[in-house]
CSV table of C-alpha atoms in Angstrom, one decimal:
chain,number,residue,atom,x,y,z
B,223,GLY,CA,3.4,35.2,24.9
B,224,ALA,CA,5.3,35.9,22.0
B,225,TYR,CA,5.7,34.6,19.1
B,226,SER,CA,8.6,33.7,17.1
B,227,TRP,CA,9.3,32.4,13.7
B,228,ALA,CA,11.4,29.2,13.0
B,229,PRO,CA,14.7,30.3,10.9
B,230,ASP,CA,13.4,27.7,8.4
B,231,GLN,CA,10.1,29.8,8.5
B,232,THR,CA,7.9,26.3,8.5
B,233,ARG,CA,7.1,26.8,12.7
B,234,VAL,CA,5.8,29.2,14.8
B,235,VAL,CA,5.9,28.8,18.5
B,236,PHE,CA,3.5,30.5,20.6
B,237,ALA,CA,2.3,30.4,24.6
B,238,MET,CA,-1.2,29.8,25.4
B,239,GLY,CA,-3.6,28.5,27.8
B,240,PRO,CA,-7.2,28.6,28.6
B,241,GLU,CA,-8.8,32.1,29.4
B,242,ASP,CA,-10.3,30.7,32.7
B,243,THR,CA,-6.9,29.3,34.0
B,244,GLN,CA,-3.4,31.1,35.5
B,245,ARG,CA,-2.0,28.7,33.0
B,246,SER,CA,-0.6,28.2,30.0
B,247,ALA,CA,1.6,26.5,27.8
B,248,ILE,CA,4.0,26.3,24.6
B,249,PHE,CA,2.9,24.9,21.4
B,250,VAL,CA,4.7,24.8,18.0
B,251,THR,CA,2.5,25.0,14.5
B,252,ASP,CA,4.1,23.8,11.8
B,253,VAL,CA,2.5,26.6,8.8
B,254,ARG,CA,2.6,24.1,5.7
B,255,THR,CA,0.5,21.2,7.5
B,256,GLY,CA,-1.1,22.8,10.4
B,257,VAL,CA,-0.7,20.4,12.7
B,258,THR,CA,0.1,21.9,17.0
B,259,ASP,CA,2.2,20.4,19.1
B,260,GLN,CA,2.1,20.9,22.5
B,261,LEU,CA,5.5,20.9,24.4
B,262,THR,CA,5.0,21.7,28.0
B,263,ASP,CA,2.0,21.3,30.2
B,264,MET,CA,0.1,23.4,31.5
B,265,SER,CA,1.2,23.2,35.3
B,266,ALA,CA,2.8,27.2,35.3
B,267,TRP,CA,2.5,30.3,32.7
B,268,ARG,CA,5.0,30.3,30.4
B,269,MET,CA,5.4,32.8,27.8
B,270,ASP,CA,8.1,35.0,25.8
B,271,THR,CA,8.9,32.0,23.2
B,272,SER,CA,12.0,33.0,20.9
B,273,PHE,CA,13.6,30.0,18.5
B,274,SER,CA,17.3,29.7,18.4
B,275,PRO,CA,18.8,30.3,15.3
B,276,ASP,CA,19.2,26.7,14.4
B,277,GLY,CA,15.7,26.0,15.3
B,278,ARG,CA,16.4,23.2,17.4
B,279,ARG,CA,15.7,24.6,20.8
B,280,ILE,CA,13.2,27.7,22.0
B,281,GLY,CA,13.8,29.9,25.0
B,282,PHE,CA,11.1,30.5,26.9
B,283,SER,CA,10.5,32.4,30.8
B,284,ALA,CA,8.2,30.7,33.1
B,285,THR,CA,6.9,30.9,36.2
B,286,GLU,CA,7.2,28.3,38.6
B,287,ALA,CA,4.3,25.5,39.0
B,288,GLY,CA,1.3,26.3,40.5
B,289,THR,CA,1.8,30.2,41.3
B,290,GLY,CA,0.2,33.1,38.9
B,291,TYR,CA,0.8,35.3,36.2
B,292,ASP,CA,2.2,37.9,38.2
B,293,ALA,CA,4.6,35.5,40.2
B,294,ASP,CA,8.1,35.7,39.4
B,295,ARG,CA,9.6,34.5,36.6
B,296,ASP,CA,13.0,32.2,35.7
B,297,LEU,CA,14.5,31.3,32.1
B,298,TYR,CA,14.5,27.8,30.4
B,299,THR,CA,15.1,26.2,27.3
B,300,ILE,CA,13.5,23.0,25.6
B,301,VAL,CA,14.4,21.0,22.7
B,302,VAL,CA,11.7,21.0,20.3
B,303,ASP,CA,12.4,17.5,19.3
B,304,THR,CA,13.0,15.7,22.7
B,305,ARG,CA,10.9,17.9,25.0
B,306,ARG,CA,14.5,18.2,27.3
B,307,VAL,CA,13.7,21.6,29.4
B,308,THR,CA,16.6,23.2,30.5
B,309,ARG,CA,16.2,25.5,33.7
B,310,LEU,CA,19.0,28.9,33.1
B,311,THR,CA,18.1,31.0,36.2
B,312,ASP,CA,16.5,30.4,39.4
B,313,THR,CA,15.6,33.7,41.2
B,314,ASP,CA,12.4,34.1,43.7
B,315,ASP,CA,13.1,38.2,43.9
B,316,HIS,CA,13.5,38.7,40.1
B,317,ARG,CA,11.5,38.5,37.1
B,318,GLU,CA,13.2,37.3,33.8
B,319,HIS,CA,11.7,37.2,30.8
B,320,ARG,CA,11.6,38.5,26.7
B,321,PRO,CA,14.8,36.0,26.1
B,322,VAL,CA,16.2,36.1,22.6
B,323,TRP,CA,19.0,34.5,20.5
B,324,SER,CA,22.2,35.7,19.8
B,325,PRO,CA,22.9,35.0,15.9
B,326,ASP,CA,25.4,31.9,16.8
B,327,GLY,CA,23.0,30.7,19.4
B,328,GLY,CA,25.4,30.9,22.4
B,329,TRP,CA,23.8,33.3,24.4
B,330,LEU,CA,20.5,34.7,25.4
B,331,ALA,CA,19.6,38.5,25.8
B,332,TYR,CA,16.8,39.0,28.6
B,333,ASP,CA,15.1,41.8,30.8
B,334,ARG,CA,15.4,41.4,34.3
B,335,GLU,CA,13.4,43.3,36.9
B,336,PRO,CA,12.4,43.5,40.5
B,337,ALA,CA,9.3,40.8,41.5
B,338,ASP,CA,8.1,43.0,43.5
B,339,ARG,CA,6.6,45.5,41.3
B,340,SER,CA,5.2,48.2,44.1
B,341,THR,CA,8.3,50.4,43.5
B,342,PRO,CA,8.3,51.3,39.4
B,343,VAL,CA,12.3,50.1,38.8
B,344,LYS,CA,13.4,50.1,35.0
B,345,SER,CA,14.2,46.6,33.3
B,346,SER,CA,17.9,45.7,33.3
B,347,VAL,CA,19.2,44.1,30.4
B,348,ARG,CA,21.7,41.1,30.8
B,349,ARG,CA,23.1,37.9,29.0
B,350,ILE,CA,22.9,34.0,29.7
B,351,ALA,CA,24.9,31.6,28.2
B,352,ALA,CA,22.5,29.0,25.8
B,353,ASP,CA,23.3,26.3,28.7
B,354,GLY,CA,23.2,28.9,31.7
B,355,SER,CA,26.4,28.5,32.8
B,356,ALA,CA,27.2,32.1,32.6
B,357,ASP,CA,24.9,35.2,33.5
B,358,LEU,CA,26.4,38.8,33.1
B,359,PRO,CA,25.4,42.1,33.4
B,360,LEU,CA,25.1,44.5,30.4
B,361,ASP,CA,25.1,47.5,32.5
B,362,VAL,CA,22.1,48.9,30.5
B,363,ASN,CA,18.4,49.7,31.5
B,364,GLY,CA,15.9,48.9,29.0
B,365,ARG,CA,13.8,46.3,27.2
B,366,VAL,CA,15.4,43.6,24.7
B,367,TYR,CA,14.1,42.9,21.2
B,368,GLY,CA,17.0,41.9,19.1
B,369,TRP,CA,20.8,40.9,18.6
B,370,VAL,CA,22.4,42.5,16.0
B,371,ARG,CA,25.0,40.7,14.2
């Protein structure tokens, strides 16, 4: 999964798992001390990590527990201090991934594509409220790379 720096540049978040498994977890490393904390278990593929602008939350995508890398993915957030996970999407027929926070921390932009990738289909760009209350298409095909103020 993608690496993401905390806004204060003291921590890096990333997803990683053993090479011989179909699972991964989210980790945060303090670059000043080298201490790494594991924030999630390894029951699913977790990837595409992104620190919120205030550094308190991480957005990420994940498969269902026990499924493989190519399974459909949904979006989640996790509060770093409490490790409370919130599921933002719950779709069986789409892969939602690559969450990117808005500068104010109120939204995440992300890519959505059909879970069945046997037919070439372009990703669509969407945005979802950080609490999951609103999920809106942006009528754009392509990939999300960042927000601009």
